[in-house]
Coordinates of N, CA and C and ligand atoms in Angstrom, one line a residue:
X1026 N -11.1 9.7 43.7 CA -11.9 9.7 42.0 C -11.4 9.4 41.0
X1027 N -12.0 8.9 40.7 CA -11.4 7.3 39.7 C -12.4 8.6 37.8
X1028 N -11.6 9.3 37.3 CA -12.7 9.6 36.0 C -12.2 9.0 35.0
X1029 N -13.0 8.6 34.3 CA -12.6 7.9 32.7 C -13.6 9.1 31.2
X1030 N -12.9 9.7 30.8 CA -13.8 10.9 29.5 C -14.3 10.2 28.2
X1031 N -15.4 9.8 27.8 CA -15.0 8.8 26.7 C -15.4 10.3 25.9
X1032 N -13.9 10.6 24.6 CA -13.8 11.6 23.9 C -13.8 11.4 22.3
X1033 N -14.2 12.2 21.2 CA -14.3 12.0 20.2 C -13.0 12.7 19.5
X1034 N -12.4 12.8 19.0 CA -12.1 14.0 17.7 C -13.0 14.5 17.1
X1035 N -12.6 16.1 17.6 CA -13.9 17.2 17.3 C -14.9 18.4 17.5
X1036 N -15.4 16.4 18.1 CA -16.5 16.6 19.3 C -16.6 17.8 20.5
X1037 N -17.6 17.7 20.6 CA -17.4 18.7 21.6 C -17.6 17.9 23.2
X1038 N -16.8 17.1 22.9 CA -16.6 16.0 24.2 C -14.9 17.1 24.5
X1039 N -14.7 17.5 23.0 CA -12.9 18.3 23.9 C -13.5 19.2 24.5
X1040 N -15.0 19.7 25.7 CA -15.1 21.2 26.3 C -14.8 20.1 27.8
X1041 N -14.8 18.8 28.2 CA -14.5 18.5 29.1 C -13.1 18.3 29.4
X1042 N -13.0 17.9 28.5 CA -11.3 17.3 28.0 C -10.3 18.8 28.9
X1043 N -11.0 19.8 28.6 CA -9.5 21.3 29.2 C -10.2 21.7 29.7
X1044 N -11.8 21.4 30.7 CA -12.1 22.2 32.2 C -11.0 20.1 33.2
X1045 N -11.3 19.2 32.9 CA -10.9 18.2 33.4 C -8.8 18.8 33.9
X1046 N -8.5 19.4 32.3 CA -6.7 19.1 32.9 C -7.1 21.2 33.1
X1047 N -7.7 22.2 32.8 CA -7.4 23.3 34.0 C -8.2 23.1 35.2
X1048 N -8.3 21.7 35.7 CA -8.6 21.7 36.8 C -7.6 20.7 37.6
X1049 N -6.9 20.4 36.1 CA -5.2 19.1 37.3 C -6.6 18.5 37.5
X1050 N -7.6 18.5 37.7 CA -8.1 16.6 37.7 C -7.2 15.4 37.7
X1051 N -6.3 13.9 37.8 CA -6.5 12.7 37.1 C -7.3 12.2 36.8
X1052 N -7.4 12.4 34.5 CA -7.8 12.0 34.5 C -7.5 10.7 33.3
X1053 N -8.2 9.6 32.5 CA -7.8 8.5 31.6 C -8.6 8.7 30.6
X1054 N -8.9 8.2 29.3 CA -9.2 9.0 28.3 C -10.2 8.0 26.8
X1055 N -10.7 7.7 27.7 CA -11.4 6.3 26.6 C -11.5 6.7 24.7
X1056 N -11.0 6.8 23.7 CA -11.4 7.6 22.6 C -12.7 6.8 21.5
X1057 N -13.3 7.9 20.3 CA -14.6 6.7 21.1 C -14.0 7.3 18.7
X1058 N -14.5 6.8 17.8 CA -14.4 6.0 16.3 C -15.4 6.6 16.4
X1059 N -15.3 8.0 16.1 CA -17.2 8.3 15.7 C -17.5 8.1 14.5
X1060 N -16.6 8.5 13.0 CA -15.9 8.4 12.4 C -16.6 6.3 12.1
X1061 N -15.7 5.9 12.7 CA -16.8 4.2 12.4 C -17.5 3.5 13.5
X1062 N -19.1 5.1 14.0 CA -19.4 5.1 14.3 C -19.2 3.7 15.2
X1063 N -18.4 4.1 16.7 CA -18.0 3.4 17.1 C -18.6 3.9 18.7
X1064 N -19.7 5.1 18.1 CA -20.5 4.8 20.1 C -22.4 4.5 19.5
X1065 N -22.0 3.9 18.4 CA -23.5 3.0 18.2 C -22.7 1.5 18.5
X1066 N -21.6 1.5 18.6 CA -21.7 -0.4 19.4 C -22.4 -0.5 20.6
X1067 N -22.9 -2.0 21.3 CA -23.9 -2.5 21.8 C -22.7 -2.1 22.7
X1068 N -21.3 -2.1 22.8 CA -20.6 -1.9 24.0 C -20.6 -0.3 24.4
X1069 N -20.6 0.2 23.4 CA -20.8 1.9 24.2 C -22.4 2.2 24.3
X1070 N -22.9 1.6 23.5 CA -24.5 1.8 24.0 C -24.6 1.5 25.8
X1071 N -24.0 0.4 25.6 CA -24.0 0.2 27.8 C -23.6 1.3 28.0
X1072 N -22.3 1.7 27.8 CA -21.8 3.3 28.4 C -23.1 4.3 28.6
X1073 N -23.6 4.9 27.0 CA -24.1 6.2 26.6 C -25.9 5.2 26.2
X1074 N -26.5 4.9 26.3 CA -27.8 4.4 25.2 C -27.9 5.8 23.9
X1075 N -27.1 7.1 24.7 CA -27.6 8.1 23.5 C -27.4 7.6 22.1
X1076 N -25.9 7.4 22.2 CA -24.5 7.7 21.6 C -23.9 8.2 21.1
X1077 N -23.7 8.8 22.5 CA -23.3 10.5 22.3 C -21.6 10.8 23.0
X1078 N -20.6 11.4 22.1 CA -20.2 11.4 23.8 C -20.5 13.2 24.1
X1079 N -19.7 13.8 25.0 CA -19.0 12.9 25.5 C -19.4 12.4 26.9
X1080 N -18.8 11.2 27.9 CA -19.3 10.1 28.9 C -18.2 10.8 30.6
X1081 N -18.5 11.2 31.2 CA -17.5 11.0 31.9 C -17.4 10.3 33.5
X1082 N -17.4 8.6 33.1 CA -17.9 8.0 34.4 C -16.5 8.1 35.5
X1083 N -17.7 8.0 36.1 CA -17.2 8.3 37.7 C -17.6 6.8 39.3
X1084 N -16.2 7.1 39.1 CA -16.3 6.3 39.6 C -16.6 5.2 39.3
X1085 N -17.1 4.5 37.6 CA -17.5 3.2 37.0 C -19.3 4.2 36.8
X1086 N -19.3 5.3 36.9 CA -21.3 5.0 37.2 C -21.0 6.3 35.5
X1087 N -21.7 6.2 34.5 CA -21.6 6.8 33.4 C -22.6 8.2 33.6
X1088 N -21.9 10.0 33.7 CA -22.4 10.4 33.5 C -22.6 11.7 32.0
X1089 N -23.5 11.5 31.6 CA -24.0 12.0 30.8 C -24.7 13.4 30.7
X1090 N -24.7 14.1 29.1 CA -25.2 15.5 29.9 C -23.1 17.1 29.5
X1091 N -23.3 17.9 29.1 CA -22.7 19.0 28.9 C -22.0 19.4 30.0
X1092 N -23.6 19.7 29.6 CA -24.5 21.4 31.1 C -23.4 20.7 32.9
X1093 N -24.4 19.5 32.7 CA -24.6 18.8 33.9 C -22.7 18.8 34.1
X1094 N -21.8 18.3 32.7 CA -20.4 17.1 33.4 C -19.7 18.2 33.2
X1095 N -19.7 20.1 33.0 CA -18.9 20.7 33.6 C -19.0 21.0 35.0
X1096 N -20.5 21.2 35.5 CA -20.3 21.1 36.5 C -20.3 20.6 37.6
X1097 N -20.6 18.6 36.7 CA -19.4 18.4 37.8 C -18.0 18.8 37.8
X1098 N -17.3 18.7 37.2 CA -15.8 18.5 37.3 C -16.0 20.7 38.2
X1099 N -16.5 21.3 36.9 CA -16.7 22.6 38.3 C -16.1 22.5 40.0
X1100 N -17.6 21.7 40.4 CA -17.7 21.8 41.5 C -16.9 20.5 42.6
X1101 N -16.6 19.7 41.9 CA -15.8 18.6 42.9 C -14.0 19.8 42.8
X1102 N -13.9 20.3 41.9 CA -12.0 20.8 42.1 C -13.1 22.5 41.5
X1103 N -13.1 23.1 42.7 CA -13.5 24.4 43.2 C -12.2 24.9 42.8
X1104 N -10.8 24.3 43.0 CA -10.0 25.4 43.7 C -9.5 26.4 41.7
X1105 N -10.4 25.5 41.5 CA -9.9 25.9 39.7 C -11.1 27.3 38.8
X1106 N -12.0 26.9 40.0 CA -12.6 27.8 40.0 C -13.7 28.5 38.0
X1107 N -14.4 26.5 37.5 CA -14.5 27.1 36.9 C -15.9 27.0 36.6
X1108 N -16.1 27.5 37.4 CA -18.2 28.4 38.2 C -17.7 29.6 38.5
X1109 N -18.0 31.2 37.9 CA -18.6 31.9 38.4 C -18.8 32.1 40.2
X1110 N -19.1 32.3 40.6 CA -19.6 32.5 42.2 C -21.0 33.8 42.0
X1111 N -22.3 33.0 42.7 CA -23.1 34.2 43.3 C -23.6 34.1 42.2
X1112 N -24.1 35.1 42.4 CA -25.8 35.0 41.2 C -25.1 34.9 39.4
X1113 N -23.4 34.9 39.4 CA -23.2 34.9 38.1 C -23.0 32.8 37.6
X1114 N -23.0 32.3 39.3 CA -22.8 30.4 38.2 C -24.4 30.3 37.7
X1115 N -25.1 30.8 38.0 CA -26.6 30.5 37.3 C -26.2 31.1 36.1
X1116 N -26.1 32.0 35.8 CA -25.9 32.7 35.0 C -24.5 32.1 33.8
X1117 N -23.6 32.0 33.8 CA -22.9 30.7 33.4 C -23.7 29.4 32.9
X1118 N -24.6 28.2 34.2 CA -25.5 27.3 33.7 C -26.5 28.6 32.9
X1119 N -27.2 28.9 33.1 CA -28.2 29.9 32.0 C -27.3 29.9 30.3
X1120 N -25.5 29.8 30.3 CA -24.8 30.5 28.5 C -25.0 28.5 28.9
X1121 N -24.7 27.8 29.2 CA -24.4 26.6 29.0 C -25.1 26.0 28.8
X1122 N -26.5 25.9 28.4 CA -27.8 25.5 29.0 C -28.3 25.8 27.2
X1123 N -28.0 27.6 26.6 CA -27.7 28.3 25.7 C -27.2 27.3 24.7
X1124 N -25.8 26.9 24.6 CA -25.2 26.5 23.4 C -25.3 25.1 23.2
X1125 N -25.8 24.4 24.3 CA -26.4 22.8 23.7 C -27.1 23.2 23.4
X1126 N -28.7 23.2 23.8 CA -30.1 23.6 23.5 C -30.1 24.3 22.7
X1127 N -29.5 25.8 22.1 CA -29.2 26.6 20.5 C -28.2 26.2 19.5
X1128 N -27.0 26.5 20.1 CA -26.0 27.2 18.9 C -25.9 25.6 18.8
X1129 N -25.1 24.7 19.3 CA -25.0 23.3 19.0 C -26.3 22.5 18.0
X1130 N -27.3 22.6 18.5 CA -28.0 21.5 16.5 C -28.1 23.2 15.9
X1131 N -28.0 24.3 16.1 CA -27.7 25.2 14.7 C -26.2 24.9 13.9
X1132 N -25.6 24.4 14.7 CA -24.1 23.7 14.3 C -24.3 22.6 13.4
X1133 N -24.9 21.7 13.8 CA -24.5 20.1 13.8 C -25.1 19.7 11.9
X1134 N -25.7 21.1 11.8 CA -27.2 20.2 10.2 C -25.7 20.6 9.0
X1135 N -24.5 21.4 9.4 CA -23.6 21.5 9.0 C -23.0 20.0 8.0
X1136 N -22.7 19.9 9.5 CA -22.0 18.8 9.6 C -23.1 16.7 8.3
X1137 N -23.8 16.9 8.8 CA -25.0 16.4 9.0 C -26.3 16.8 8.7
X1138 N -26.7 17.3 7.3 CA -27.8 18.2 6.9 C -29.3 16.2 6.7
X1139 N -28.5 15.1 6.6 CA -29.6 14.1 6.0 C -30.3 13.8 7.5
X1140 N -30.2 14.4 9.2 CA -30.4 14.2 9.8 C -31.9 15.2 10.0
X1141 N -31.5 16.4 9.4 CA -32.7 17.5 9.2 C -33.4 16.8 8.5
X1142 N -33.5 16.0 7.2 CA -34.6 16.4 6.2 C -33.8 14.7 5.8
X1143 N -34.9 14.4 4.5 CA -34.8 13.4 4.4 C -34.3 13.5 2.3
X1144 N -34.5 15.2 2.3 CA -34.6 15.0 0.1 C -32.8 15.7 0.5
X1145 N -32.3 15.0 -0.4 CA -30.5 15.1 -0.8 C -30.2 16.6 -1.0
X1146 N -32.0 16.7 -1.9 CA -31.4 18.2 -3.6 C -32.0 19.4 -1.9
X1147 N -32.3 19.2 -1.2 CA -32.6 20.2 0.5 C -31.7 20.8 1.2
X1148 N -30.1 20.4 1.1 CA -29.5 19.5 1.9 C -28.7 20.8 2.4
X1149 N -28.3 22.4 0.5 CA -27.9 23.3 0.7 C -29.3 24.7 1.8
X1150 N -29.9 24.0 1.5 CA -31.2 24.9 2.3 C -30.9 24.5 3.6
X1151 N -30.8 23.1 3.9 CA -31.1 23.1 5.7 C -29.8 23.5 5.9
X1152 N -28.9 24.0 5.4 CA -27.7 24.0 5.7 C -27.6 25.0 6.1
X1153 N -27.9 27.0 5.0 CA -28.2 27.8 5.1 C -28.8 28.6 6.2
X1154 N -30.1 28.2 6.5 CA -31.1 27.9 7.7 C -30.2 28.0 9.3
X1155 N -29.4 26.2 8.9 CA -28.7 26.6 10.2 C -28.3 27.8 10.4
X1156 N -27.4 28.2 9.0 CA -25.8 29.1 9.4 C -26.9 30.3 9.5
X1157 N -28.0 31.1 9.1 CA -29.1 31.9 9.0 C -28.9 32.3 10.8
X1158 N -29.4 31.0 11.8 CA -29.7 30.8 12.8 C -29.1 30.9 13.3
X1159 N -27.1 30.1 13.5 CA -26.0 30.4 14.4 C -26.3 32.0 14.0
X1160 N -25.6 32.2 13.4 CA -25.8 33.6 13.0 C -26.3 34.9 14.3
X1161 N -27.0 34.5 14.1 CA -27.5 35.6 15.8 C -27.5 35.1 16.4
X1162 N -27.5 33.7 16.5 CA -26.9 32.9 17.8 C -25.6 33.9 18.3
X1163 N -24.1 33.9 17.3 CA -22.8 34.7 17.3 C -23.1 35.7 18.1
X1164 N -24.2 36.3 17.2 CA -24.7 38.1 17.3 C -24.3 38.3 18.9
X1165 N -25.3 37.3 19.6 CA -25.5 37.8 20.8 C -24.0 37.8 22.1
X1166 N -23.3 36.2 21.3 CA -21.8 36.1 21.9 C -21.3 37.1 21.8
X1167 N -21.2 38.0 20.4 CA -20.4 38.5 20.2 C -19.9 40.1 21.2
X1168 N -21.8 40.3 21.1 CA -22.5 41.2 22.4 C -21.5 41.0 23.7
X1169 N -21.7 39.9 24.1 CA -21.6 38.9 25.8 C -20.0 39.3 26.0
X1170 N -19.2 39.7 24.8 CA -17.3 39.7 25.2 C -17.4 40.9 24.6
X1171 N -17.8 41.5 23.9 CA -17.3 43.3 23.4 C -16.8 43.3 25.0
X1172 N -15.4 44.1 24.8 CA -14.8 45.0 25.8 C -14.0 43.7 26.8
X1173 N -13.9 42.2 26.9 CA -14.0 41.6 27.5 C -13.3 40.4 27.7
X1174 N -12.2 39.5 28.7 CA -10.9 38.7 27.5 C -12.1 36.9 27.7
X1175 N -13.3 37.6 28.4 CA -13.9 35.8 28.7 C -15.6 36.5 29.6
X1176 N -15.9 35.1 29.6 CA -17.4 35.8 29.8 C -17.5 36.4 30.6
X1177 N -17.1 35.8 31.7 CA -17.1 37.1 33.4 C -15.2 37.8 33.6
X1178 N -15.4 37.5 35.0 CA -14.2 38.4 35.6 C -12.6 37.8 35.8
X1179 N -13.1 36.5 35.7 CA -12.3 35.6 34.9 C -12.5 34.4 34.0
X1180 N -11.2 33.0 33.2 CA -11.7 32.2 33.1 C -12.8 31.0 33.2
X1181 N -13.6 30.3 32.8 CA -15.0 29.4 33.2 C -14.9 28.5 32.0
X1182 N -15.6 27.3 33.2 CA -16.1 26.3 32.0 C -17.1 27.2 30.7
X1183 N -17.2 27.9 30.5 CA -18.3 29.0 30.0 C -17.3 29.3 28.5
X1184 N -15.8 29.2 28.8 CA -15.1 29.5 27.3 C -14.7 28.7 26.9
X1185 N -14.1 27.5 27.7 CA -14.5 26.2 27.1 C -15.4 25.9 26.2
X1186 N -16.0 25.5 26.7 CA -17.7 25.2 26.1 C -18.0 25.8 24.6
X1187 N -17.4 28.3 25.0 CA -18.5 28.5 23.6 C -16.7 27.9 22.5
X1188 N -15.9 27.8 23.1 CA -14.7 27.5 22.2 C -14.7 27.0 21.6
X1189 N -15.3 25.9 22.0 CA -15.6 25.0 20.5 C -16.9 24.7 19.6
X1190 N -17.2 24.7 21.1 CA -18.3 25.9 19.3 C -18.2 26.9 18.1
X1191 N -17.2 27.6 19.0 CA -16.9 28.8 17.5 C -16.2 27.8 16.8
X1192 N -15.5 27.6 16.7 CA -14.1 26.5 16.2 C -14.7 25.4 15.1
X1193 N -16.4 24.9 15.7 CA -17.0 24.1 14.6 C -17.3 25.3 13.8
X1194 N -17.7 25.7 14.5 CA -17.7 27.4 12.6 C -17.7 27.1 12.0
X1195 N -15.9 27.2 13.1 CA -14.9 27.8 11.5 C -14.1 26.3 10.9
X1196 N -14.5 25.3 11.2 CA -13.9 24.6 10.6 C -15.2 24.1 9.8
X1197 N -16.2 24.3 9.6 CA -17.4 24.2 8.7 C -17.1 25.8 7.8
X1198 N -15.9 26.4 8.1 CA -15.6 27.2 6.7 C -17.0 28.3 5.9
X1199 N -17.3 29.0 7.3 CA -17.8 29.8 7.5 C -17.5 30.9 8.0
X1200 N -17.9 31.8 6.9 CA -17.6 33.6 7.2 C -17.7 34.1 8.6
X1201 N -16.6 34.4 9.0 CA -17.0 34.8 10.8 C -16.5 35.9 11.6
X1202 N -15.9 36.6 10.0 CA -15.3 37.8 10.1 C -16.5 39.3 11.2
X1203 N -17.4 38.8 10.3 CA -18.5 39.7 12.0 C -18.8 39.7 12.9
X1204 N -17.3 38.2 13.2 CA -17.3 37.6 14.9 C -16.5 38.4 15.4
X1205 N -15.6 39.9 15.5 CA -13.9 39.9 16.2 C -13.7 39.1 17.0
X1206 N -14.7 40.0 17.9 CA -14.8 39.1 19.8 C -14.6 37.3 20.2
X1207 N -15.3 37.6 19.1 CA -15.6 35.5 18.9 C -13.7 35.3 18.2
X1208 N -13.5 36.1 17.6 CA -12.2 35.3 17.0 C -11.1 36.0 18.0
X1209 N -11.8 36.5 18.8 CA -10.5 37.3 19.7 C -10.2 36.2 20.7
X1210 N -11.6 36.1 21.4 CA -11.7 35.1 22.4 C -11.2 33.4 22.4
X1211 N -11.0 32.6 20.6 CA -10.9 31.5 20.1 C -9.7 31.7 20.1
X1212 N -8.6 33.1 19.8 CA -6.4 33.2 20.5 C -6.8 32.8 21.6
X1213 N -7.4 33.8 22.0 CA -6.8 33.8 23.8 C -6.9 31.8 24.1
X1214 N -8.5 31.4 23.8 CA -7.8 29.9 24.3 C -7.0 29.4 23.8
X1215 N -6.6 29.6 22.9 CA -5.7 28.8 22.0 C -4.1 29.1 23.1
X1216 N -3.8 30.5 23.8 CA -2.5 30.1 23.9 C -2.8 29.9 25.5
X1217 N -4.4 29.0 25.9 CA -3.8 28.8 26.9 C -3.8 26.4 26.8
X1218 N -2.6 26.3 27.5 CA -1.7 25.3 27.8 C -3.1 24.3 27.4
X1219 N -3.9 24.4 27.8 CA -4.8 23.1 28.4 C -5.6 23.1 26.7
X1220 N -6.0 23.8 26.2 CA -6.7 23.3 24.8 C -4.8 23.5 23.4
X1221 N -3.9 24.3 24.0 CA -2.4 23.2 23.4 C -3.0 22.0 23.9
X1222 N -3.8 21.9 24.6 CA -2.5 19.5 24.6 C -3.5 19.3 23.8
X1223 N -4.7 19.5 24.3 CA -6.2 18.9 23.7 C -6.1 19.0 21.9
X1224 N -6.0 20.1 21.5 CA -5.6 20.5 20.6 C -4.2 19.4 19.4
X1225 N -3.6 19.2 20.6 CA -2.7 18.4 20.1 C -2.6 16.7 20.1
X1226 N -3.7 16.7 21.3 CA -4.4 15.2 21.0 C -5.1 15.1 20.3
X1227 N -5.9 15.5 20.0 CA -6.9 15.4 19.3 C -6.5 15.1 17.7
X1228 N -5.0 15.3 17.5 CA -4.5 15.0 16.0 C -3.2 13.7 16.3
X1229 N -3.3 13.9 17.3 CA -3.0 11.9 17.1 C -3.9 11.3 17.3
X1230 N -4.5 10.9 17.2 CA -6.3 10.7 17.9 C -6.5 10.1 16.2
X1231 N -6.5 11.3 15.9 CA -7.2 11.5 14.2 C -6.2 10.6 13.7
X1232 N -4.3 10.6 13.8 CA -4.3 9.9 12.8 C -3.9 9.0 13.2
X1233 N -4.2 7.9 14.6 CA -4.2 6.5 14.5 C -5.5 6.4 14.3
X1234 N -6.7 7.2 14.7 CA -7.9 6.4 13.9 C -8.1 6.7 11.3
X1235 N -7.5 7.7 11.8 CA -7.0 7.4 9.5 C -6.3 5.7 9.5
X1236 N -5.0 5.6 10.5 CA -4.3 4.4 10.5 C -5.2 3.6 10.1
X1237 N -5.9 3.2 11.1 CA -6.2 2.3 11.2 C -7.8 2.3 10.7
X1238 N -8.4 3.2 9.6 CA -9.3 3.1 8.7 C -8.7 2.2 7.7
Ligands
GSH448 N1 -26.5 17.3 24.5 C1 -25.1 16.9 24.3 C2 -25.1 16.5 22.6 C3 -24.2 15.6 22.7 C4 -23.4 15.8 21.2 O1 -24.5 16.0 20.2 N2 -22.2 14.7 21.2 C5 -22.1 14.4 19.6 C6 -19.9 15.7 18.4 S1 -20.8 16.8 19.5 C7 -22.3 12.9 18.9 O2 -21.4 12.1 20.4 N3 -21.8 12.8 17.8 C8 -22.3 11.4 17.4 C9 -23.8 11.2 17.1 O3 -24.8 11.6 16.7 O4 -23.5 9.2 16.2 C10 -24.5 17.2 25.6 O5 -24.0 18.1 24.8 O6 -23.6 16.2 25.9

């Protein structure tokens, strides 16, 4: 199987990078310079008309949307146990759907308030409301992680996805001290070689993009 991941530094394509690495899957990376709007180029739109990362191109066929991509990786490489078994599998899909449909949209206004309101003087308010909603989400995640290392009884794709969400909140310099379980989860994730690999790679790609600018 030929796998190519369309990946941008800082973006949620990190999740698939981590999961492919955890699965020991051979894959190549196509970097996408979102700062230079490469995701809106005609060439990229031919791969993903939504103009977003991630895309996992499987034997030439593009698969979009994190929830589908993580399930594809988990089912293609079952030995990695990236999804839990039994009813928990559906709970894992439920959590990843929540990250995509709710947590991610509560993060993005911090970076792009202009996509939510066309009055620049209201941007601070847009961010404030998004942060309030995000903190409600994180309170739930904090409870789910109480007394646990991972969301399920072992590391799964849900952990990789939540790591990206929480790291994004950290990058927006929000005060996250009310979420010690989430902070501990992030620290645990950073002990994993897959996460160390993607964060080192991310730095490299960002340096290449900065040089090219
Ligand atoms: N629902 C999509 C969201 C993908 C998404 O929003 N990706 C962002 C990066 S985190 C992106 O490509 N943004 C570029 C843009 O909107 O121009 C998924 O989960 O795959």
